[in-house]
mmCIF file of C-alpha atoms in Angstrom:
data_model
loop_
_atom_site.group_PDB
_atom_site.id
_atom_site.type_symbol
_atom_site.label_atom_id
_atom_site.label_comp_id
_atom_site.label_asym_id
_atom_site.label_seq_id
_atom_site.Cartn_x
_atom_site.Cartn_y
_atom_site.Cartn_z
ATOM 1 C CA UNK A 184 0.000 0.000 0.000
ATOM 2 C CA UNK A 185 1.211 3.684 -1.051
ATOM 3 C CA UNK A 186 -0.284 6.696 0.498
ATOM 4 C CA UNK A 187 -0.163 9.682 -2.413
ATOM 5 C CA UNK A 188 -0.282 12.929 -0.650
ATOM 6 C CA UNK A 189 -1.928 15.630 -3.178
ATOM 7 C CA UNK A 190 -0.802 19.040 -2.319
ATOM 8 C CA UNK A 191 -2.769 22.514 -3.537
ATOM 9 C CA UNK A 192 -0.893 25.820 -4.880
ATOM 10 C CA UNK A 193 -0.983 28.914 -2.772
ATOM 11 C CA UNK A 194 -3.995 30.130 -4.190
ATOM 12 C CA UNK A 195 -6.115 27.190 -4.388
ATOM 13 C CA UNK A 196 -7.483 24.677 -1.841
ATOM 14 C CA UNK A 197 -8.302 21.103 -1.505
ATOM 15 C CA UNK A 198 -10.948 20.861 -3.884
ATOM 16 C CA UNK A 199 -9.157 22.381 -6.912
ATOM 17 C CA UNK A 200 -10.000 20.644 -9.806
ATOM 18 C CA UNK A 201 -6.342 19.299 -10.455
ATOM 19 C CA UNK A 202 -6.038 18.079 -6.827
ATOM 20 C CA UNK A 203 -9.340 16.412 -7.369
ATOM 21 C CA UNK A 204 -8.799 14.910 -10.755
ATOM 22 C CA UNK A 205 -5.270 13.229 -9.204
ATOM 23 C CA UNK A 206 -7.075 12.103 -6.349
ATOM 24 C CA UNK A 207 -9.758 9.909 -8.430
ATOM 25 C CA UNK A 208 -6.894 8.185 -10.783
ATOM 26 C CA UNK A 209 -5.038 7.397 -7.093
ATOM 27 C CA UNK A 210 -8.332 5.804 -6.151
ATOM 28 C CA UNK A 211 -8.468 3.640 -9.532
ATOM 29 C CA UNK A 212 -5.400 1.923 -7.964
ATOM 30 C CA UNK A 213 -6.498 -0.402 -5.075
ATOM 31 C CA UNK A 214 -3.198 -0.492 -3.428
ATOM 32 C CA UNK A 215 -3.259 3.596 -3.202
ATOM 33 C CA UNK A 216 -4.253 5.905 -0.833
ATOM 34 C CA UNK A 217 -4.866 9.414 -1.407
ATOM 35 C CA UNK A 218 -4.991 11.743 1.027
ATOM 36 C CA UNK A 219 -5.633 15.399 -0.003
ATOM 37 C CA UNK A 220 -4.007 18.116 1.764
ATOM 38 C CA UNK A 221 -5.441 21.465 3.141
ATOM 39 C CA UNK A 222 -3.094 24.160 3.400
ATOM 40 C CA UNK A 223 -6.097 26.964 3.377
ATOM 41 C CA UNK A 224 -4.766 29.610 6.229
ATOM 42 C CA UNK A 225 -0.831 28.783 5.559
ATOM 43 C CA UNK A 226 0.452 31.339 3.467
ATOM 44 C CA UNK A 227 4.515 30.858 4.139
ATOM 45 C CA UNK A 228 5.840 28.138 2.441
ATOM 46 C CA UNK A 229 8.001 26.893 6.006
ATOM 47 C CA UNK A 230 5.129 26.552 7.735
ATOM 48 C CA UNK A 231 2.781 24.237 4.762
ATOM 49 C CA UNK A 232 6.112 22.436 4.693
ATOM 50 C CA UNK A 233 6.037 21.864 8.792
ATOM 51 C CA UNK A 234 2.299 21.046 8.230
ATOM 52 C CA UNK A 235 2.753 18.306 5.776
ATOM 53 C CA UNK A 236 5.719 16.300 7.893
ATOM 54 C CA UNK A 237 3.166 16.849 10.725
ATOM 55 C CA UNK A 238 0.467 14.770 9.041
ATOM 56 C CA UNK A 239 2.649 12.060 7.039
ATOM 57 C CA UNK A 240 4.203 11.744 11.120
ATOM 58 C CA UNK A 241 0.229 11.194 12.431
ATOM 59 C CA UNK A 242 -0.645 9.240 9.960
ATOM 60 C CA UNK A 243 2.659 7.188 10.746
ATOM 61 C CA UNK A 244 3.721 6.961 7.334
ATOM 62 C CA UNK A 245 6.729 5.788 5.865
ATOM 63 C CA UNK A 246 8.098 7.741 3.608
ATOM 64 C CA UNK A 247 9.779 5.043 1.502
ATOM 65 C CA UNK A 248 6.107 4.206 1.101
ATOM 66 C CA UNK A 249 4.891 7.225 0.008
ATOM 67 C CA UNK A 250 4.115 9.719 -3.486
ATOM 68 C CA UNK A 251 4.516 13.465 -3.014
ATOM 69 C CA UNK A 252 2.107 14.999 -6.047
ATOM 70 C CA UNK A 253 1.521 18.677 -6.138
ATOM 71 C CA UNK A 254 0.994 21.828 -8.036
ATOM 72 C CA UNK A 255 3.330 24.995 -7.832
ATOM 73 C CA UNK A 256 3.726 25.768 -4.432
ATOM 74 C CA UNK A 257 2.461 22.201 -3.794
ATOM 75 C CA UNK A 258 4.804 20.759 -6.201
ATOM 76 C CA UNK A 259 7.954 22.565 -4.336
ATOM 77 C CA UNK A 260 6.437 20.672 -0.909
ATOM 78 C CA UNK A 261 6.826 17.642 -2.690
ATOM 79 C CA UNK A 262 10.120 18.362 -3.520
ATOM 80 C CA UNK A 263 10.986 19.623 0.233
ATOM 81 C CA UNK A 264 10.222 16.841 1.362
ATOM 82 C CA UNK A 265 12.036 14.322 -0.580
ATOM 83 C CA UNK A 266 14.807 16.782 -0.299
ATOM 84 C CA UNK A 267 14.288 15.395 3.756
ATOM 85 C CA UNK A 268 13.965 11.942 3.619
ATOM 86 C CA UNK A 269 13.921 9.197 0.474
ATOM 87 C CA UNK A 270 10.409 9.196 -0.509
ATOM 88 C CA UNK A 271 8.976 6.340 -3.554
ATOM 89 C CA UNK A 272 7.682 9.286 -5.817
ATOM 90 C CA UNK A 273 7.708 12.746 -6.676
ATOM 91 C CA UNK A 274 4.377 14.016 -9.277
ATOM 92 C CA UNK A 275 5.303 17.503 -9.974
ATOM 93 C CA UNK A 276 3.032 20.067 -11.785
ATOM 94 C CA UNK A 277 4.637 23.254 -12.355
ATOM 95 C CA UNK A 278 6.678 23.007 -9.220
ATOM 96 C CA UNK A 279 7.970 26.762 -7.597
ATOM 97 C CA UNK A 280 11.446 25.621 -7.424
ATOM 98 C CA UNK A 281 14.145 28.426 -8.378
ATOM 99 C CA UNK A 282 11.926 31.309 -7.469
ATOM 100 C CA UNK A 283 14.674 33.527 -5.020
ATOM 101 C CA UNK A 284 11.937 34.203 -2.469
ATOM 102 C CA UNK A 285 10.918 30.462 -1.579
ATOM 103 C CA UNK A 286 13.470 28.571 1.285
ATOM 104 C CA UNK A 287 15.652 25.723 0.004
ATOM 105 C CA UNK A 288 15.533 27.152 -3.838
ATOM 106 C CA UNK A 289 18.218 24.287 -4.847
ATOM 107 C CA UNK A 290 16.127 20.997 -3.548
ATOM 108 C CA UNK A 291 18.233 17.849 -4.357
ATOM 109 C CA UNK A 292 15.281 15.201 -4.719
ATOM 110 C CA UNK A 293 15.350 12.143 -3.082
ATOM 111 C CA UNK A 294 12.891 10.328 -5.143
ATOM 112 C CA UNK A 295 13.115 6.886 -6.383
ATOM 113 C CA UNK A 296 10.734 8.258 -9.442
ATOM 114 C CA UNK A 297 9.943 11.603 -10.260
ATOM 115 C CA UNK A 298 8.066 13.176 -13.364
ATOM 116 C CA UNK A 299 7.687 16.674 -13.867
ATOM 117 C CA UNK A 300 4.894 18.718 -16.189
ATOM 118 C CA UNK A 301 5.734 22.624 -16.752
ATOM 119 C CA UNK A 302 3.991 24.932 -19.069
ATOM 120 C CA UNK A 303 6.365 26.910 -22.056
ATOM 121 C CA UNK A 304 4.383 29.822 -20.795
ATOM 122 C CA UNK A 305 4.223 30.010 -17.035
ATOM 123 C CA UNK A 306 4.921 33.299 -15.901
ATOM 124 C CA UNK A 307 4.497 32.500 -12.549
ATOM 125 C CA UNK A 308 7.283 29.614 -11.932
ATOM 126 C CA UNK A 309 9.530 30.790 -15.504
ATOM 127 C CA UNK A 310 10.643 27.117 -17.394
ATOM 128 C CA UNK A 311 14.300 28.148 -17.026
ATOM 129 C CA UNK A 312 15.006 27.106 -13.884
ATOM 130 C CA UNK A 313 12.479 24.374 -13.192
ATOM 131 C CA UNK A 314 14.546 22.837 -16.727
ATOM 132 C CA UNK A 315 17.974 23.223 -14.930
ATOM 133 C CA UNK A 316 16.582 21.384 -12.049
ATOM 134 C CA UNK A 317 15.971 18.906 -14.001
ATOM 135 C CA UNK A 318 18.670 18.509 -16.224
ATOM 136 C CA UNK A 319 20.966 18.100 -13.089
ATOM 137 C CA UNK A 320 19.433 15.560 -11.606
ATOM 138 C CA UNK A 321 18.342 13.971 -15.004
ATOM 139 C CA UNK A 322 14.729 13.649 -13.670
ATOM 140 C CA UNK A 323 11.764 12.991 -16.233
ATOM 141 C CA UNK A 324 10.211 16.068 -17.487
ATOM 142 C CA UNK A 325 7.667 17.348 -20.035
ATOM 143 C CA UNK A 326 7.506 20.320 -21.536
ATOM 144 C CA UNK A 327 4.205 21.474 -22.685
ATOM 145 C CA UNK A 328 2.516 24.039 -24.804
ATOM 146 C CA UNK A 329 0.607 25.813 -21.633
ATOM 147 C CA UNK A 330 0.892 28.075 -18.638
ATOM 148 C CA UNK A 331 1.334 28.263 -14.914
ATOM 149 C CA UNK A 332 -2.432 26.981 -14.063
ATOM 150 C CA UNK A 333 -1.842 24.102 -16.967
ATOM 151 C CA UNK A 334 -5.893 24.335 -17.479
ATOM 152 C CA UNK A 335 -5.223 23.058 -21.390
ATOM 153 C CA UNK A 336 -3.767 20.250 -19.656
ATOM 154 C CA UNK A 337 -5.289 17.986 -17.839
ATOM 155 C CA UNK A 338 -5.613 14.507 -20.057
ATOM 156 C CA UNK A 339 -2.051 14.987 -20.595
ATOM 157 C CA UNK A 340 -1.446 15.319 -16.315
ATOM 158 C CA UNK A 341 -3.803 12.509 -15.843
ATOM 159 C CA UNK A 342 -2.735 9.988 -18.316
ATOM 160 C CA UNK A 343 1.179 11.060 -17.085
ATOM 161 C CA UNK A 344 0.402 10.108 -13.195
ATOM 162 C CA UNK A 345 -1.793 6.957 -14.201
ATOM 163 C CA UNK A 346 1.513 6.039 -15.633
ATOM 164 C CA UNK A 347 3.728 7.045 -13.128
ATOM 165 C CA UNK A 348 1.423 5.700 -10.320
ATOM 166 C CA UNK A 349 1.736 1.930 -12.053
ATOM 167 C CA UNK A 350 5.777 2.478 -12.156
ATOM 168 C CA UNK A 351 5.495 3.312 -8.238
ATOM 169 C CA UNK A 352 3.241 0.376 -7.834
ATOM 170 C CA UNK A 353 5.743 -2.086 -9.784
#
């Protein structure tokens, strides 16, 4: 059994329609649990950070065990945390890594699979260094004709983490 955490951006909540859509192809998977975060009332990134260890430690999860997914600012508390501890995955839409004003801008992953969607056009999280990133840890990424909110997106993001849920599951 794998618990997949589902994290929000800053400016969206638990039932954002990305969020959602991840957490119904987690639930296609019997040996998957998702469990959809709520970071409504945490605006610094430190302290959504603090609050996701604080449930994956209730929940007494192992990390080993578990897949970080998440969008922008979600996506960078995926990375956090695998930047912590070896975690089994790492889902990453748009992730707010290299933006000077976030803590721990240079996350090394510790992921044992990782897959990363950005938009050409985000001008929120700019490509640049979210493809650096990348390219120096040779992670999986795709590149797509869209921006920040990846709206345009979606059967590409959900076909991509049915995928990459199977290769966690293997």
């Amino acid at each position: 059994m794998i618990t997949v955490y589902l994290s929000h951006g800053l400016e969206s909540g638990p039932g954002a329609l990305k969020v959602q859509a991840l957490k119904g192809i987690a639930e296609q998977f019997e040996n998957c649990e998702p469990v959809v975060m709520d970071y409504r009332g945490l605006k610094e990134p430190q302290e959504r950070l603090e609050h996701l260890l604080a449930v994956i430690d209730e929940r007494n999860d192992t990390l080993a065990n578990c897949v970080l997914a998440g969008s922008s600012l979600g996506g960078w508390l995926s990375a956090a945390v695998s930047a912590q501890e070896p975690v089994l995955g790492c889902f990453l839409l748009a992730p707010a890594l290299g933006l000077p004003d976030y803590p721990q801008t240079s996350i090394t992953l510790q992921a044992q699979h990782t897959h990363i969607i950005h938009g050409w056009r985000d001008d929120v999280v700019p490509p640049g260094p979210v493809i650096e990133h990348a390219r120096c840890q040779r992670l999986s990424l795709r590149m797509i004709d869209d921006d920040h909110r990846l709206q345009n997106s979606l059967d590409t993001i959900l076909s991509d983490f049915e995928r990459f849920l199977e290769l966690c599951l293997q």
